[in-house]
């Protein structure tokens, strides 16, 4: 009967059928057919020994047979009873046992009567009758027991049918279960746990959704209520969860469809989450050994619980409108929901912050829509209103953050991680912040505390850095300050104020504008006004008065006024000075001086500003001379050309810069002096009876002629290098100390000093040179120029002394080299060097160091080898005379000499290397041990042999026979000092024979032919054949050799 009931219930409900009620919601998946054996029900990662007991308690779930139309209920159809079950179930339980007893009595009586009628001995008839009656009664009793079991098996079917009749399976109550058991005279919690487990398994599997369908959150409470209604204990229900998990887990492995595998895996994760809610944290860890049975990690279990709880919570939010209002009651409901679905606080914080961020993003998107609109159609109210709502929303959540009965994650809302926090929206957020602050400030005409608080909260929400926010606030405050300042100036209130500074200070405090920024704004306004007034290149008295008024009401300090004058009027003075400097080192005429005075007078430039402009312009010109000198020395290594440029620099400073500096510094005095001279001349001319204008013209004409003559004389003297008083009193105020690096200063000073000491050199037509004799006066003039150059470069006495000491050391080294070349140091030569040291001012330590350096350079340094002072021939002479170079030449130098000689021998394209000389004679001459020699030979020859063979083959392929011969001869030289243990290999053997033939056509030495043949691994017959063909190969090579074209 149990099998028949199972077969009748084997048809599942429709796949994905949704069951909804006021208490539970579930999805009924398709239930697979049960496997034929118990082992088939084991999961892939579970062992039979671990689950044998559980499987014995876990038969297949009860499923009803389906009619033609599928149902959407978890328990869709009634289960039919077979005839025996129906008959036995129709007998009331109080009548069942009496009926069985009555039947036993009747059957016993009939049996006794039959026994007595049996053909047996009369004395045994009574015994047979009793035996027959007993047997008949026993048979009836056995049938009664079997009938009772059959009747009891109908109890689970009756309970199933009761559940089918219920509007919702969640309406099942323990009383109904007990009543059904009582009707059949059994305790279903004890006598039919297996049947209850079947019903529970079907309900549990139907409540776990698959595919994209998510849990709704009421599945776990519904499963728990249904379990309690059935009266199953946690220990009885846990194997059901394990078995359902096995089916889900196995279905994922039995299908090849990746989408189906993913769905089953998600369903398995949802079952883990629901089971954890049903049994609780502690019992789940004990009753549901997921890790051991399914080979999953704690991290996977944690992810399953976290993700499903988060999905349920988000679904709850979507159900409530998809928003997170700042409502205390709703936030408390969210807290209750979180605790009900067992969601961790960390996950709740993540979801709540995401929801609050989306709420704020929606408000800000509305505001950004109007920010991007054109200025004419922009409605500032529609920008400020949603932004203000977002700020208030964030503040409410911040106030609720510390209340424990509300959902965690409440606090200030920030846009980090949202759609507005991407890189492309940063500009939009700044524009939004700027417009909000500007409109709020414009409405209140101030930057009060309320606006500051709102702006600070908005900054934190948008995630703007402090520097950007400060710049935006300053820009907005500057606009408002400028607007208020315009009102104060146009109304005349600022001019009438007793203290304009007080008025401006109050305005700065009112709009939150820093005094420094206000000063920059005042400077810009003053500069714009000054530029407008100087467009005609002249400032009138009215212009000066207007500028003075602006300076007073704007409270501009003197240094700011001078800086503005430098940037505006000073440009014209700079142009006038630059025009004079463009003429080079020529005396400045009085007309040019007068032009400078006129610019200063017309533009009303203060003397300090004029001096500053002159200093900067002059420094730029002097720097150009220095850069040219450095370029001449660096590009052509021409110290003479560099010294010539420096000489022009000194002359330019003396005859151009110095008089102009004096004129700029004493402009007023010079003008008074000229006016007095002109007045006296006019009076004298009038006394002589001449007409005023004529006399004035004659005076001016004479002065101009005299000025021109003087200028020409100065230019000629400068070109001859003459030194006059003007150069002696050259200015030293304007220097290049901050513009020229110390090393460049020393280099330029050194070049000029050496040029001064050597004098002028004249090149003769025949190619020789003579040095022009320099007079004492010219030498004195050069010394003055040298000192002037040091002053212009900004060199201190310590730098000058260092350069002079370096030159003295160089001179001492030069003389020491001459002395050492002439022979060994005698007492006379030592005395000469000591006197030279005293004359040059060198210390004893410096002289000894220089002498040691010279000795090393001449007799033992690498530079000596490169200069040819130590050669193989010289070393041979020393060793031939019985000497040794061991103590005379450093070992590194001797190794380098051997290296150079060996490289020459193996690369001379002759193949004449002498093995005895190279391996024994030359190392003995150089006092080098065998180990050093072998390492050098292995380094140079070892890596070159294979390269030479490849190079020879490449040259042969390119039809260059002469180069082929040279490469093969070099290969012979390398193999002589470093022989090959076996012939050299090449994959094309024929190519080696052709190479040998080409070699024989060029080289007639039989020893070299034999040596090369052995290296290439050729037999005697092959060498003879190649030799015989060498004449033909030689002719062909000569005809193909492009280098022998002529």
Coordinates of C-alpha atoms in Angstrom, one line a residue, residues 246-489:
X246 CA 21.3 16.6 -1.8
X247 CA 18.7 16.7 -4.5
X248 CA 19.5 20.3 -5.4
X249 CA 23.2 19.7 -5.3
X250 CA 23.0 16.6 -7.4
X251 CA 20.8 18.2 -10.0
X252 CA 23.5 20.8 -10.6
X253 CA 26.0 18.0 -11.5
X254 CA 23.6 16.0 -13.6
X255 CA 22.9 18.7 -16.1
X256 CA 25.2 20.2 -18.7
X257 CA 23.3 23.4 -19.0
X258 CA 25.3 26.1 -17.3
X259 CA 22.2 28.2 -16.6
X260 CA 20.6 25.3 -14.9
X261 CA 23.7 24.6 -12.9
X262 CA 23.7 28.2 -11.8
X263 CA 20.0 28.1 -10.8
X264 CA 20.5 24.9 -8.7
X265 CA 23.5 26.5 -7.1
X266 CA 21.5 29.6 -6.1
X267 CA 18.7 27.3 -4.9
X268 CA 21.2 25.4 -2.8
X269 CA 22.4 28.7 -1.3
X270 CA 18.9 29.8 -0.5
X271 CA 18.2 26.5 1.3
X272 CA 21.3 27.1 3.4
X273 CA 20.0 30.5 4.4
X274 CA 16.4 29.3 5.1
X275 CA 17.8 26.4 7.2
X276 CA 19.9 28.8 9.3
X277 CA 16.7 30.8 10.1
X278 CA 14.6 27.7 10.8
X279 CA 17.1 26.0 13.2
X280 CA 19.0 29.0 14.5
X281 CA 22.7 29.8 14.5
X282 CA 23.7 27.3 17.1
X283 CA 21.6 24.3 16.0
X284 CA 22.4 24.9 12.4
X285 CA 26.1 24.4 13.0
X286 CA 25.4 21.1 14.8
X287 CA 22.5 19.6 12.9
X288 CA 23.5 20.7 9.4
X289 CA 27.2 19.8 8.6
X290 CA 27.3 21.6 5.3
X291 CA 31.1 21.6 5.1
X292 CA 31.5 17.8 5.7
X293 CA 28.6 16.6 3.5
X294 CA 29.0 19.0 0.6
X295 CA 32.7 20.0 0.7
X296 CA 32.0 23.7 1.0
X297 CA 33.9 26.3 3.0
X298 CA 32.8 28.6 5.8
X299 CA 33.3 31.5 3.5
X300 CA 30.7 30.0 1.0
X301 CA 28.2 29.5 3.8
X302 CA 28.8 33.1 4.9
X303 CA 28.3 34.4 1.4
X304 CA 25.1 32.4 1.0
X305 CA 23.6 33.8 4.2
X306 CA 24.8 37.3 3.5
X307 CA 23.7 37.5 -0.1
X308 CA 20.2 36.1 0.5
X309 CA 19.6 38.3 3.5
X310 CA 20.7 41.3 1.5
X311 CA 18.4 40.3 -1.4
X312 CA 15.4 39.9 0.9
X313 CA 16.1 43.3 2.5
X314 CA 16.4 45.0 -0.8
X315 CA 13.2 43.4 -1.9
X316 CA 11.5 44.7 1.2
X317 CA 12.7 48.2 0.4
X318 CA 11.4 47.9 -3.2
X319 CA 8.1 46.7 -1.9
X320 CA 7.8 49.7 0.3
X321 CA 8.5 52.1 -2.6
X322 CA 12.2 51.6 -3.3
X323 CA 13.2 54.6 -1.2
X324 CA 14.6 55.2 2.2
X325 CA 12.6 58.0 3.7
X326 CA 13.9 59.7 6.8
X327 CA 10.9 58.5 8.9
X328 CA 11.5 57.1 12.3
X329 CA 8.7 54.6 12.2
X330 CA 9.8 53.2 8.8
X331 CA 13.4 53.0 10.0
X332 CA 12.2 51.1 13.1
X333 CA 10.4 48.7 10.8
X334 CA 13.5 48.2 8.8
X335 CA 15.3 47.3 12.0
X336 CA 12.6 44.7 12.8
X337 CA 12.9 43.3 9.3
X338 CA 16.7 43.0 9.6
X339 CA 16.4 41.1 12.9
X340 CA 13.8 38.8 11.4
X341 CA 15.8 37.8 8.4
X342 CA 19.0 37.6 10.5
X343 CA 20.9 40.1 8.4
X344 CA 24.3 41.2 9.8
X345 CA 24.8 44.8 10.7
X346 CA 27.6 45.2 8.2
X347 CA 25.3 44.2 5.4
X348 CA 22.5 46.3 6.6
X349 CA 24.9 49.3 6.8
X350 CA 25.9 48.7 3.1
X351 CA 22.3 48.5 1.9
X352 CA 21.0 51.5 3.9
X353 CA 23.8 53.7 2.8
X354 CA 23.2 52.7 -0.8
X355 CA 19.5 53.4 -0.5
X356 CA 20.2 56.8 1.2
X357 CA 22.7 57.7 -1.5
X358 CA 20.2 56.9 -4.3
X359 CA 17.6 59.1 -2.6
X360 CA 20.1 62.0 -2.5
X361 CA 21.2 61.3 -6.1
X362 CA 17.6 61.6 -7.3
X363 CA 17.3 65.0 -5.7
X364 CA 20.6 66.2 -7.0
X365 CA 19.9 65.0 -10.5
X366 CA 16.8 67.2 -10.5
X367 CA 18.9 70.2 -9.5
X368 CA 21.6 69.3 -12.1
X369 CA 19.0 69.4 -14.8
X370 CA 18.4 73.0 -14.1
X371 CA 22.1 73.8 -13.6
X372 CA 22.8 72.7 -17.1
X373 CA 20.1 74.9 -18.6
X374 CA 20.9 78.2 -20.2
X375 CA 21.3 81.2 -18.0
X376 CA 18.1 82.9 -19.4
X377 CA 15.9 79.8 -18.8
X378 CA 17.5 78.7 -15.5
X379 CA 15.3 78.8 -12.5
X380 CA 17.5 79.1 -9.4
X381 CA 14.6 78.1 -7.1
X382 CA 14.5 74.7 -8.8
X383 CA 18.2 74.2 -8.0
X384 CA 18.1 75.4 -4.4
X385 CA 15.0 73.5 -3.3
X386 CA 16.1 69.9 -4.1
X387 CA 19.6 70.6 -2.8
X388 CA 18.2 71.9 0.4
X389 CA 16.0 68.8 0.7
X390 CA 19.0 66.6 0.3
X391 CA 20.9 68.5 3.0
X392 CA 18.0 68.2 5.4
X393 CA 17.6 64.6 4.6
X394 CA 21.2 63.9 5.4
X395 CA 20.9 65.8 8.6
X396 CA 17.9 63.8 9.7
X397 CA 19.7 60.5 9.1
X398 CA 22.6 61.9 11.1
X399 CA 20.4 62.6 14.1
X400 CA 19.0 59.1 13.9
X401 CA 22.4 57.5 13.7
X402 CA 22.8 56.9 17.4
X403 CA 19.4 55.4 18.1
X404 CA 19.8 51.7 18.7
X405 CA 16.2 50.7 17.8
X406 CA 16.6 52.0 14.3
X407 CA 18.3 50.3 11.3
X408 CA 22.1 50.6 11.4
X409 CA 23.9 52.6 8.6
X410 CA 22.2 55.9 9.2
X411 CA 24.4 59.0 9.1
X412 CA 25.6 61.7 6.8
X413 CA 25.0 60.8 3.1
X414 CA 28.0 60.9 0.8
X415 CA 28.0 60.3 -3.0
X416 CA 31.2 58.2 -3.0
X417 CA 30.6 55.0 -4.9
X418 CA 27.5 56.2 -6.6
X419 CA 26.6 57.4 -10.2
X420 CA 27.5 61.0 -9.4
X421 CA 30.9 60.2 -8.0
X422 CA 32.4 59.1 -11.4
X423 CA 35.2 61.2 -12.9
X424 CA 33.1 62.8 -15.6
X425 CA 30.6 64.3 -13.2
X426 CA 33.0 66.1 -11.0
X427 CA 32.6 69.3 -13.0
X428 CA 28.8 69.1 -12.7
X429 CA 29.1 68.8 -8.9
X430 CA 31.3 71.8 -8.7
X431 CA 28.9 73.8 -10.8
X432 CA 26.0 72.7 -8.6
X433 CA 27.9 73.7 -5.4
X434 CA 28.9 77.1 -6.9
X435 CA 25.4 78.0 -8.1
X436 CA 23.9 76.9 -4.8
X437 CA 26.3 79.1 -2.7
X438 CA 26.0 82.0 -5.1
X439 CA 22.2 82.0 -5.1
X440 CA 22.0 81.7 -1.3
X441 CA 24.5 84.5 -0.9
X442 CA 22.8 86.7 -3.4
X443 CA 19.4 86.3 -1.7
X444 CA 20.7 87.2 1.7
X445 CA 23.4 89.6 0.5
X446 CA 25.8 87.9 3.0
X447 CA 27.5 84.7 3.8
X448 CA 25.9 84.1 7.2
X449 CA 26.3 81.1 9.6
X450 CA 23.3 79.3 8.2
X451 CA 24.7 79.4 4.6
X452 CA 28.1 78.3 5.9
X453 CA 26.6 75.3 7.7
X454 CA 24.6 74.3 4.6
X455 CA 27.6 74.8 2.3
X456 CA 29.8 72.6 4.6
X457 CA 27.2 69.8 4.7
X458 CA 26.9 70.0 0.9
X459 CA 30.6 69.9 0.5
X460 CA 30.8 66.7 2.6
X461 CA 27.9 65.2 0.7
X462 CA 29.4 65.9 -2.7
X463 CA 32.9 64.8 -1.7
X464 CA 34.7 68.0 -2.8
X465 CA 38.1 68.7 -1.5
X466 CA 38.8 71.7 0.7
X467 CA 40.9 73.5 -1.9
X468 CA 38.3 73.3 -4.6
X469 CA 35.5 74.4 -2.2
X470 CA 37.6 77.3 -1.0
X471 CA 38.2 78.4 -4.5
X472 CA 34.5 78.2 -5.4
X473 CA 33.5 80.0 -2.2
X474 CA 36.1 82.7 -2.9
X475 CA 34.8 83.1 -6.4
X476 CA 31.2 83.4 -5.2
X477 CA 32.2 85.8 -2.4
X478 CA 34.2 87.8 -4.8
X479 CA 31.2 88.3 -7.1
X480 CA 29.0 89.4 -4.2
X481 CA 31.8 91.6 -2.8
X482 CA 32.4 93.2 -6.2
X483 CA 28.6 93.9 -6.5
X484 CA 28.4 95.5 -3.1
X485 CA 31.6 97.5 -3.8
X486 CA 30.1 98.8 -7.0
X487 CA 27.1 100.0 -5.2
X488 CA 29.2 101.7 -2.6
X489 CA 31.4 103.5 -5.2

